[in-house]
Coordinates of C-alpha atoms in Angstrom, one line a residue:
Chain Z
M1 CA 14.4 -18.9 22.8
A2 CA 11.5 -17.9 20.6
I3 CA 11.6 -14.7 18.7
V4 CA 8.4 -14.6 17.7
E5 CA 5.8 -16.7 20.2
G6 CA 2.0 -16.4 19.5
T7 CA 0.0 -17.6 22.6
D8 CA -3.6 -18.9 22.0
L9 CA -4.1 -16.4 19.2
V10 CA -7.9 -15.6 18.0
K11 CA -9.3 -13.3 15.4
D12 CA -12.6 -12.5 14.5
Y13 CA -14.1 -10.3 12.1
D14 CA -17.7 -9.3 12.0
G15 CA -18.3 -12.6 13.8
L16 CA -16.6 -14.8 11.4
R17 CA -13.6 -16.6 13.5
A18 CA -10.5 -16.3 10.9
V19 CA -8.1 -17.6 13.3
D20 CA -9.2 -20.1 16.1
H21 CA -6.9 -20.5 19.2
V22 CA -3.7 -20.7 17.3
S23 CA -0.3 -21.0 19.5
F24 CA 3.2 -20.9 17.8
A25 CA 7.0 -20.3 18.8
I26 CA 9.4 -19.6 16.1
D27 CA 13.1 -19.6 16.7
R28 CA 15.7 -17.0 15.9
T29 CA 17.2 -17.7 12.2
E30 CA 14.8 -20.0 11.0
C31 CA 12.5 -20.0 8.7
F32 CA 9.0 -21.2 9.6
G33 CA 6.4 -21.6 7.2
F34 CA 2.5 -21.0 7.4
L35 CA 1.3 -23.9 5.1
G36 CA -2.7 -24.0 4.4
P37 CA -5.1 -23.4 1.6
N38 CA -6.4 -19.9 0.9
G39 CA -9.0 -19.2 3.5
A40 CA -7.2 -21.2 6.1
G41 CA -6.1 -17.7 8.2
K42 CA -2.5 -17.7 7.4
T43 CA -2.4 -14.2 6.2
T44 CA -4.5 -13.0 9.4
V45 CA -1.8 -14.6 11.4
M46 CA 0.7 -12.7 9.7
K47 CA -1.2 -9.5 10.4
M48 CA -1.3 -10.0 14.0
I49 CA 2.3 -10.6 14.3
Y50 CA 3.5 -7.3 12.2
C51 CA 0.4 -5.1 14.2
R52 CA -1.6 -4.5 10.8
T53 CA -4.4 -6.2 12.4
P54 CA -5.7 -6.1 16.1
V55 CA -5.5 -9.5 17.9
T56 CA -9.2 -10.7 19.3
H57 CA -7.5 -12.6 22.2
G58 CA -4.4 -13.9 23.0
D59 CA -1.3 -12.4 22.3
V60 CA 2.1 -12.6 20.2
R61 CA 5.4 -11.7 21.8
V62 CA 8.0 -10.3 19.5
G63 CA 11.8 -10.2 20.6
G64 CA 9.7 -10.3 24.0
I65 CA 7.4 -7.2 23.0
S66 CA 3.8 -7.7 23.0
V67 CA 1.9 -6.6 19.8
R68 CA -0.9 -5.4 22.4
M69 CA 1.7 -2.7 23.9
E70 CA 4.0 -1.7 21.7
P71 CA 3.1 -2.1 18.3
R72 CA 5.3 0.4 16.6
Q73 CA 8.5 -1.1 18.5
V74 CA 7.4 -4.3 17.2
K75 CA 6.9 -3.0 13.6
D76 CA 10.4 -1.6 13.8
M77 CA 12.0 -4.9 14.1
I78 CA 10.0 -6.5 11.2
G79 CA 10.2 -6.3 7.4
V80 CA 6.9 -7.2 5.7
A81 CA 6.4 -8.5 1.9
T82 CA 2.8 -8.1 1.7
Q83 CA 0.7 -10.3 -0.7
D84 CA -1.0 -7.6 -2.1
D85 CA 1.3 -5.5 -4.6
T86 CA 1.2 -2.2 -2.6
L87 CA 4.4 -0.7 -4.2
D88 CA 3.6 3.1 -4.6
R89 CA 2.8 3.2 -8.5
D90 CA 3.5 7.3 -8.5
L91 CA 7.4 6.6 -7.9
T92 CA 10.4 5.1 -9.2
V93 CA 12.2 2.0 -8.0
F94 CA 14.4 4.1 -6.0
E95 CA 11.9 7.0 -4.7
N96 CA 9.5 3.7 -3.3
L97 CA 12.7 2.8 -1.2
M98 CA 13.6 6.3 -0.2
V99 CA 9.9 7.0 0.8
Y100 CA 9.3 3.7 2.6
S101 CA 12.9 4.1 4.7
R102 CA 11.5 7.7 5.9
Y103 CA 8.6 5.9 7.5
F104 CA 11.2 4.2 9.5
D105 CA 12.8 7.6 10.7
T106 CA 16.1 6.3 8.7
P107 CA 18.8 9.0 8.4
R108 CA 19.0 9.6 4.7
A109 CA 22.6 9.2 4.5
V110 CA 22.0 5.2 5.9
A111 CA 18.9 4.9 3.4
R112 CA 20.9 5.9 0.5
Q113 CA 23.8 3.5 1.4
R114 CA 21.0 0.5 2.0
I115 CA 19.2 1.4 -1.2
G116 CA 22.4 0.8 -3.3
D117 CA 23.0 -2.3 -1.5
L118 CA 19.5 -3.6 -1.6
L119 CA 19.5 -2.7 -5.6
A120 CA 22.5 -4.4 -6.3
R121 CA 21.8 -7.6 -4.6
F122 CA 18.3 -7.8 -6.1
D123 CA 19.4 -7.2 -9.4
L124 CA 17.6 -4.0 -9.8
T125 CA 20.6 -1.7 -10.4
G126 CA 19.7 -0.9 -13.8
K127 CA 16.0 -0.1 -13.0
R128 CA 16.8 2.5 -10.4
D129 CA 15.1 5.3 -11.8
T130 CA 12.3 2.9 -13.6
N131 CA 8.7 3.7 -12.7
V132 CA 7.4 0.9 -10.8
D133 CA 4.6 0.2 -13.1
D134 CA 7.0 -0.8 -16.1
L135 CA 8.6 -3.4 -14.0
S136 CA 7.6 -7.4 -14.9
G137 CA 5.8 -9.0 -12.0
G138 CA 9.0 -10.9 -10.7
M139 CA 10.8 -7.6 -10.4
R140 CA 7.8 -6.0 -8.7
R141 CA 8.1 -8.9 -6.4
K142 CA 11.8 -8.6 -5.6
L143 CA 11.3 -4.9 -5.1
I144 CA 8.4 -5.9 -2.5
V145 CA 11.1 -7.9 -0.6
A146 CA 13.9 -5.3 -0.8
R147 CA 11.7 -2.7 0.3
A148 CA 10.8 -5.3 3.2
L149 CA 14.4 -5.1 4.2
I150 CA 15.0 -1.3 4.1
N151 CA 14.9 -0.8 7.7
D152 CA 17.6 -3.9 8.6
P153 CA 15.3 -5.9 10.3
S154 CA 15.7 -9.1 12.2
I155 CA 12.6 -10.7 11.1
L156 CA 11.0 -10.8 7.8
I157 CA 7.4 -11.6 6.9
L158 CA 6.7 -12.9 3.4
D159 CA 3.3 -13.6 3.0
E160 CA 2.7 -15.8 -0.5
P161 CA 6.0 -14.3 -2.1
T162 CA 5.7 -16.5 -5.0
T163 CA 2.2 -16.7 -5.8
G164 CA 1.4 -15.8 -9.5
L165 CA 5.0 -15.9 -10.6
D166 CA 6.7 -17.8 -13.3
P167 CA 9.0 -20.9 -12.3
Q168 CA 12.2 -18.6 -13.1
A169 CA 10.8 -15.8 -10.9
R170 CA 9.7 -18.4 -8.4
R171 CA 13.6 -19.8 -8.0
Q172 CA 15.3 -16.3 -8.1
I173 CA 12.8 -15.6 -4.7
W174 CA 13.3 -18.6 -3.1
D175 CA 17.3 -18.3 -3.6
M176 CA 17.1 -14.8 -1.9
V177 CA 15.1 -16.2 1.0
I178 CA 17.9 -19.1 1.4
R179 CA 21.1 -16.2 1.5
L180 CA 19.0 -14.0 4.0
K181 CA 18.3 -17.2 6.2
T182 CA 22.2 -17.9 5.9
E183 CA 22.7 -14.2 6.7
G184 CA 20.7 -14.6 9.9
K185 CA 17.4 -13.3 9.5
T186 CA 14.4 -15.3 10.9
I187 CA 12.0 -15.5 8.4
I188 CA 8.1 -16.0 8.4
L189 CA 6.3 -17.0 5.2
T190 CA 3.2 -18.2 4.3
T191 CA 2.2 -20.2 1.3
H192 CA -0.1 -22.8 -0.3
Y193 CA 2.7 -24.3 -2.3
M194 CA 4.0 -27.3 -0.7
D195 CA 7.1 -27.5 -2.7
E196 CA 7.5 -24.3 -1.8
A197 CA 7.4 -25.2 2.2
Q198 CA 9.5 -28.0 1.9
E199 CA 12.5 -26.2 -0.2
L200 CA 12.6 -23.2 2.2
C201 CA 11.0 -24.0 5.6
D202 CA 12.9 -25.7 8.7
R203 CA 9.6 -26.1 10.4
I204 CA 6.4 -25.7 9.1
A205 CA 2.7 -25.3 10.6
V206 CA -0.2 -27.3 8.7
M207 CA -3.3 -24.4 8.9
F208 CA -6.6 -25.4 8.1
S209 CA -10.0 -23.6 9.1
G210 CA -8.1 -21.2 11.5
R211 CA -6.4 -23.6 13.1
I212 CA -2.9 -25.0 13.1
L213 CA -3.3 -28.9 12.5
E214 CA 0.1 -29.9 12.7
C215 CA 3.5 -28.2 13.2
G216 CA 7.2 -29.3 13.0
T217 CA 10.0 -30.3 10.5
P218 CA 8.8 -31.4 6.9
E219 CA 10.5 -34.8 7.6
D220 CA 9.3 -35.1 10.9
M221 CA 5.6 -34.4 9.9
I222 CA 6.5 -36.7 6.7
S223 CA 7.3 -39.8 8.8
R224 CA 4.9 -39.0 12.0
V225 CA 1.7 -38.3 9.9
V226 CA 1.9 -40.5 6.6
G227 CA 5.6 -42.6 6.6
A228 CA 8.1 -42.7 3.9
H229 CA 5.7 -44.0 1.1
V230 CA 2.3 -44.1 -0.1
C231 CA 0.5 -46.2 -2.8
E232 CA -1.9 -44.0 -4.9
I233 CA -5.0 -45.9 -6.1
Y234 CA -7.0 -43.8 -8.7
A235 CA -10.6 -45.9 -9.2
R236 CA -13.4 -45.5 -11.5
D237 CA -15.8 -43.7 -8.7
E238 CA -16.1 -43.1 -5.0
T239 CA -18.1 -46.5 -4.6
A240 CA -15.0 -48.3 -6.4
V241 CA -12.8 -46.5 -3.7
R242 CA -14.9 -47.3 -0.9
E243 CA -14.8 -51.5 -2.1
I244 CA -10.9 -51.2 -2.8
R245 CA -10.9 -49.7 1.3
K246 CA -12.7 -52.6 2.6
N247 CA -10.2 -55.0 1.3
I248 CA -6.8 -53.0 2.6
S249 CA -6.0 -52.0 6.2
G250 CA -3.9 -49.5 7.7
N251 CA -3.5 -45.9 7.4
M252 CA -5.3 -44.5 4.6
E253 CA -7.1 -41.5 3.3
Q254 CA -9.6 -40.9 0.5
V255 CA -9.5 -37.9 -1.8
G256 CA -12.6 -38.2 -4.2
N257 CA -11.9 -41.2 -6.4
R258 CA -8.3 -41.5 -4.9
L259 CA -7.2 -43.6 -2.2
Y260 CA -3.8 -43.4 -0.3
V261 CA -2.3 -46.0 1.4
Y262 CA 0.5 -45.0 3.8
G263 CA 3.5 -46.9 4.5
D264 CA 7.3 -47.0 5.4
N265 CA 8.3 -50.0 3.1
P266 CA 7.3 -49.5 -0.3
E267 CA 7.8 -53.4 -1.3
E268 CA 5.4 -54.1 1.6
L269 CA 3.0 -51.2 0.3
A270 CA 2.9 -52.8 -3.2
M271 CA 2.5 -56.2 -2.3
K272 CA -0.4 -55.2 0.1
C273 CA -2.2 -53.2 -2.7
D274 CA -1.2 -55.7 -5.6
H275 CA -4.8 -57.5 -5.3
V276 CA -7.1 -54.4 -5.6
R277 CA -8.8 -53.4 -9.0
S278 CA -8.0 -50.2 -9.9
E279 CA -7.5 -47.8 -12.9
Y280 CA -4.4 -46.7 -12.0
R281 CA -1.9 -47.5 -9.3
V282 CA 1.5 -46.2 -8.4
V283 CA 3.8 -46.6 -5.0
R284 CA 6.0 -43.3 -4.3
R285 CA 7.7 -41.5 -1.7
T286 CA 5.6 -39.1 0.0
S287 CA 5.9 -35.9 0.1
L288 CA 4.3 -32.8 2.2
E289 CA 1.5 -32.6 -0.3
D290 CA 0.5 -36.1 1.2
V291 CA 0.8 -35.0 4.7
F292 CA -1.2 -32.2 3.7
L293 CA -3.9 -34.3 2.1
K294 CA -3.8 -36.8 5.0
L295 CA -4.7 -33.8 7.4
T296 CA -7.2 -32.3 5.6
G297 CA -8.6 -35.0 3.5
G298 CA -12.3 -35.3 4.3
K299 CA -12.5 -31.9 5.4
E300 CA -14.2 -29.0 3.7
I301 CA -12.9 -25.5 2.9
K302 CA -14.7 -23.0 4.8
Chain I
M1 CA -11.2 0.4 19.4
R2 CA -8.2 2.3 20.8
L3 CA -7.0 5.3 19.2
E4 CA -3.4 6.7 19.1
W5 CA -2.2 10.1 19.4
P6 CA -0.4 11.0 16.0
S7 CA 3.4 11.4 16.2
L8 CA 5.8 13.3 14.2
R9 CA 5.8 10.2 11.7
A10 CA 3.0 12.4 9.9
R11 CA 5.4 14.1 8.4
H12 CA 6.8 11.5 6.2
V13 CA 3.2 10.9 5.0
W14 CA 3.1 14.4 4.0
S15 CA 6.3 14.7 2.5
R16 CA 5.5 11.7 0.3
D17 CA 2.7 13.4 -1.5
L18 CA 5.0 16.5 -1.9
E19 CA 7.5 14.1 -3.7
V20 CA 4.9 13.1 -6.0
F21 CA 3.6 16.6 -6.1
R22 CA 6.9 17.8 -7.5
K23 CA 7.6 15.0 -9.9
F24 CA 4.4 15.8 -11.7
F25 CA 4.7 19.9 -11.2
I26 CA 3.5 21.5 -13.9
S27 CA 0.2 19.5 -14.4
S28 CA 0.0 19.8 -10.7
I29 CA 0.2 23.6 -10.4
L30 CA -1.7 24.5 -13.2
P31 CA -5.1 24.0 -11.9
F32 CA -4.3 26.2 -9.2
F33 CA -3.7 29.4 -11.9
A34 CA -5.8 28.2 -15.0
E35 CA -9.7 27.8 -13.5
P36 CA -9.6 30.7 -10.8
L37 CA -8.1 33.0 -13.4
L38 CA -10.7 32.3 -15.8
Y39 CA -13.3 33.0 -13.0
I40 CA -11.5 36.2 -12.1
L41 CA -11.5 37.3 -16.2
A42 CA -14.9 36.0 -17.3
L43 CA -16.8 36.9 -14.3
G44 CA -14.7 39.7 -12.4
Y45 CA -14.5 41.9 -15.6
G46 CA -16.9 39.9 -18.2
L47 CA -19.8 40.1 -15.9
G48 CA -18.7 42.9 -13.6
F49 CA -18.9 45.6 -16.5
F50 CA -22.4 45.2 -16.5
V51 CA -22.4 44.7 -12.6
G52 CA -20.0 47.5 -11.9
S53 CA -19.5 47.7 -8.2
I54 CA -21.0 46.1 -5.2
G55 CA -21.0 48.9 -2.4
D56 CA -18.3 51.2 -3.4
V57 CA -16.2 48.2 -4.5
P58 CA -15.5 47.7 -8.1
Y59 CA -16.7 43.8 -9.1
P60 CA -13.2 42.3 -9.9
A61 CA -11.9 43.2 -6.5
F62 CA -15.0 41.9 -4.8
L63 CA -15.1 38.8 -6.7
A64 CA -11.3 37.9 -6.7
P65 CA -10.7 37.1 -2.9
G66 CA -14.1 34.8 -2.9
I67 CA -12.4 33.1 -5.6
L68 CA -9.3 32.6 -3.8
S69 CA -11.2 31.4 -1.0
Y70 CA -13.0 29.1 -3.3
S71 CA -9.6 27.4 -4.5
A72 CA -8.6 27.3 -1.2
M73 CA -12.0 25.1 -0.4
F74 CA -11.4 23.0 -3.5
A75 CA -7.6 22.0 -3.2
A76 CA -8.1 20.6 0.3
S77 CA -11.2 19.2 -0.6
S78 CA -10.5 17.2 -3.9
E79 CA -7.3 16.2 -2.3
C80 CA -8.5 14.7 0.6
T81 CA -11.2 12.9 -1.1
Y82 CA -10.4 11.5 -4.5
S83 CA -6.7 11.3 -4.2
T84 CA -6.7 10.2 -0.7
F85 CA -9.4 7.2 -1.9
V86 CA -7.1 6.4 -4.5
R87 CA -4.3 5.9 -2.2
M88 CA -6.2 4.3 0.2
H89 CA -8.4 1.9 -2.1
F90 CA -6.7 1.4 -5.4
Q91 CA -3.0 1.8 -5.0
K92 CA -2.9 0.5 -1.3
T93 CA -0.7 3.0 -0.5
F94 CA -1.8 3.1 3.3
D95 CA -1.4 -1.0 3.5
A96 CA 2.1 -0.6 2.7
V97 CA 2.6 2.3 5.1
L98 CA 0.9 0.5 7.9
S99 CA 3.3 -2.4 8.2
T100 CA 5.4 0.5 9.1
P101 CA 5.8 2.2 12.6
V102 CA 3.4 5.0 10.9
N103 CA 0.2 4.3 12.3
I104 CA -3.5 5.3 11.4
E105 CA -3.6 8.4 13.0
D106 CA -0.4 9.7 11.5
I107 CA -1.5 8.7 7.9
V108 CA -5.0 10.9 8.6
L109 CA -2.8 13.9 10.1
G110 CA -0.2 13.7 7.2
E111 CA -3.2 13.5 4.4
I112 CA -4.8 16.5 6.0
L113 CA -1.8 18.7 6.3
W114 CA -0.9 17.9 2.7
G115 CA -4.3 19.0 1.4
A116 CA -3.8 21.9 3.6
T117 CA -0.6 22.8 1.9
K118 CA -2.0 22.4 -1.6
S119 CA -4.9 25.1 -0.3
V120 CA -1.9 27.5 0.8
I121 CA -0.2 26.7 -2.6
S122 CA -3.1 27.4 -4.4
G123 CA -4.0 30.5 -2.1
V124 CA -0.3 32.1 -2.7
C125 CA -0.5 31.5 -6.4
I126 CA -3.8 33.2 -6.8
F127 CA -3.0 35.9 -4.3
A128 CA 0.1 36.7 -6.6
V129 CA -1.8 37.0 -9.8
I130 CA -4.4 39.3 -8.0
Y131 CA -1.9 41.5 -6.3
A132 CA -0.8 41.7 -10.0
L133 CA -4.4 42.7 -11.1
G134 CA -4.3 45.3 -8.4
L135 CA -7.3 43.5 -7.1
V136 CA -5.5 43.0 -3.4
R137 CA -3.7 44.9 -0.7
P138 CA 0.0 43.2 -0.6
E139 CA -0.1 43.6 3.3
S140 CA -3.5 41.7 3.8
A141 CA -1.2 38.3 3.1
V142 CA -0.3 38.5 6.6
I143 CA -3.8 37.6 7.4
I144 CA -5.1 35.9 4.3
V145 CA -2.2 32.9 4.2
P146 CA -2.9 31.9 7.5
T147 CA -6.8 32.1 6.9
V148 CA -6.2 30.1 3.7
A149 CA -4.0 27.4 5.7
L150 CA -7.0 27.0 8.1
V151 CA -9.4 26.7 5.6
G152 CA -7.2 24.3 4.2
V153 CA -7.2 21.7 7.1
M154 CA -10.7 22.7 7.7
F155 CA -11.8 21.3 4.1
A156 CA -9.1 18.7 4.6
S157 CA -10.5 17.1 7.5
L158 CA -14.1 17.5 6.1
G159 CA -13.1 15.7 2.9
M160 CA -11.1 13.1 5.3
F161 CA -14.6 12.6 6.6
F162 CA -16.6 11.6 3.8
T163 CA -13.3 9.5 2.6
S164 CA -13.5 7.2 5.4
I165 CA -17.4 6.6 4.8
V166 CA -17.6 6.4 1.3
P167 CA -18.2 2.9 -0.4
T168 CA -16.9 3.8 -3.5
I169 CA -15.1 6.8 -5.3
D170 CA -18.3 7.6 -7.4
S171 CA -19.7 8.4 -4.0
F172 CA -17.6 11.4 -3.9
N173 CA -20.2 13.0 -6.6
Y174 CA -22.7 13.3 -3.8
Y175 CA -20.2 15.2 -1.6
F176 CA -19.3 17.7 -4.7
T177 CA -22.5 18.0 -5.8
L178 CA -24.4 18.5 -2.9
V179 CA -21.6 20.2 -0.2
I180 CA -19.2 22.2 -2.4
S181 CA -21.3 23.1 -5.3
P182 CA -23.9 24.8 -2.9
M183 CA -21.2 26.2 -1.0
F184 CA -19.4 27.8 -3.9
L185 CA -22.7 29.5 -5.0
L186 CA -24.3 30.5 -1.6
S187 CA -21.5 31.6 0.4
G188 CA -20.9 35.2 -0.6
V189 CA -18.0 34.1 -3.2
F190 CA -19.9 36.0 -6.1
F191 CA -22.4 38.5 -4.3
P192 CA -23.0 39.2 -0.6
L193 CA -25.8 37.7 1.0
S194 CA -27.2 40.4 3.1
G195 CA -29.0 42.6 1.0
S196 CA -29.9 40.3 -2.0
N197 CA -33.3 39.5 -2.8
L198 CA -33.0 35.8 -1.6
P199 CA -35.2 34.7 0.7
D200 CA -34.1 35.4 4.7
F201 CA -33.2 31.8 5.7
V202 CA -30.4 31.9 3.0
P203 CA -27.9 33.7 5.2
V204 CA -28.9 31.8 8.1
I205 CA -28.3 28.6 6.1
A206 CA -24.9 30.3 4.9
W207 CA -24.0 31.0 8.4
F208 CA -23.4 27.1 8.9
M209 CA -21.4 27.2 5.5
P210 CA -17.7 26.7 6.7
L211 CA -16.7 28.7 3.3
T212 CA -18.9 31.5 4.3
H213 CA -16.7 32.2 7.3
A214 CA -13.7 31.8 5.1
V215 CA -14.9 34.6 3.1
N216 CA -16.0 36.7 5.5
V217 CA -12.4 37.1 6.8
I218 CA -10.3 36.9 3.5
R219 CA -12.6 39.5 1.4
P220 CA -12.3 42.1 4.1
A221 CA -8.8 41.7 4.7
A222 CA -7.8 41.7 0.9
L223 CA -10.0 45.4 0.7
G224 CA -8.0 46.8 4.0
Q225 CA -11.2 46.8 5.9
Y226 CA -9.5 44.7 9.1
S227 CA -12.0 44.1 12.0
A228 CA -12.2 42.3 15.5
G229 CA -15.0 40.3 13.8
F230 CA -12.6 38.1 12.2
A231 CA -12.1 36.3 15.4
G232 CA -15.7 35.1 15.8
D233 CA -15.3 33.5 12.2
I234 CA -11.5 32.5 13.0
L235 CA -13.1 30.5 16.1
W236 CA -16.0 29.2 14.2
M237 CA -13.8 27.7 11.5
A238 CA -11.4 26.2 14.3
V239 CA -14.1 24.7 16.4
F240 CA -15.5 22.5 13.0
T241 CA -12.2 22.1 12.0
L242 CA -11.3 19.9 15.4
V243 CA -15.0 18.5 15.2
F244 CA -14.2 16.9 11.6
Y245 CA -10.6 16.3 12.4
V246 CA -11.3 13.8 15.5
I247 CA -14.4 12.2 13.8
S248 CA -12.5 11.2 10.4
T249 CA -9.5 10.1 12.5
V250 CA -12.0 7.8 14.4
L251 CA -13.9 6.4 11.1
M252 CA -10.4 6.0 9.3
R253 CA -9.1 3.7 11.8
R254 CA -12.4 2.1 12.0
R255 CA -12.2 1.6 8.2
L256 CA -8.7 0.3 7.7
I257 CA -7.8 -1.4 11.3
Q258 CA -9.9 -4.4 11.4

């Protein structure tokens, strides 16, 4: 059964439609990703789930409870790591977690216990009494995730958890997410990194201009939308690409000077594209990025 | 827009501010002593030497409760304008809080109660000092301290109202220059409003200023002149407070929950 269920969600900000009739069902203990470019409406969907912003139309049910009816109960079940750094700059690492635990009415002794555990598992024990202003970007991000776990939530929301982090710090966060998933947390994350979505998510919803274009497991989505392989053809200019298109048939997508020809069999693909005149050509395995380009190829970002 | 009732969780917002206050205790507490004390020394005793007494009250004893009232106003006002705005806008503290079961109504109430707490801390500090200087009757604390608490909630609510509407932090300059400063000078802190040679409309305007009603209670109480007339001023302040508390809650919700 779905633990988070969005039905026909709409969000308008001052007449602008940020989320446009979106529905989804997230299962218990899965990692569900909303993938899309900036401005696609991912963060807004998150905010409606954790009751930070009211829904314009439709509803979200978290553990069967409507965000419209009982926002406080919903928020009690969810831990949120926001995209913005919202750590309390006047306080130390420990104080940040302690103050935050009180917002959930967590008894002091329980909070102390949890903070000790969280600091240990997030490698922050040595920074316990450091002011958060003196932490590195990666550590601050870890602390934001640790803080999201202070109420021992069954659902964890990570809004762009690795944006702006260096490769090492990104992988540390990934490892943490995988560990949390194996512990039985339901994780909902947003990202615009394809590799991150492919690495972490059981299922993905690709969002664009406030809508969900496609939803499923990464493998499913790849085989359904683009097939196993792609021949990427780079030409001098768009006219040259259009010329090439006339001579090839089948599933393809043009993005600027590049043409992507999709197919399951790499040899067939290579033969098919063999005769075209191009600057550069390569046949390779497809990834989520190809799905994304195929789905959003001709579209402009609002 | 649907307003919710504030809950006891407001105390967590209050205690967060208290925790930061305690951390920076010395620098936090200093303004409560230094500036009011300067006023009392320089104006009360310095200028007071030339003024002599007002009515039959020596000028230092006249001025001290006025300064105490002003400090109560100032403590809550600066807390719920500049400090609240920094937490709301720059530090994004409220964004973090709003993803917990604490709601915006709790935040507004918690911040206002914290602003009032600073007024009380300020009031108690100054009371202790002017008591040591022999300028106030000790038993008047029974009336002055609760009045200062009300004055604190009142100016915290008014400050919160401005915080809910200002576009940038610089806009508070208008509030302090056009609202707080005139009140400081024209609410009877430094001289009695009736019997001065200011135009007749000044006392009328002063009646509409919240600080006037604070001074109307705190000064006579400090001098041991208790009267039933206090009730009118207390009622005035209570109504004003309630109105601005409600307005600021509504506008804060509108500002932060979109």
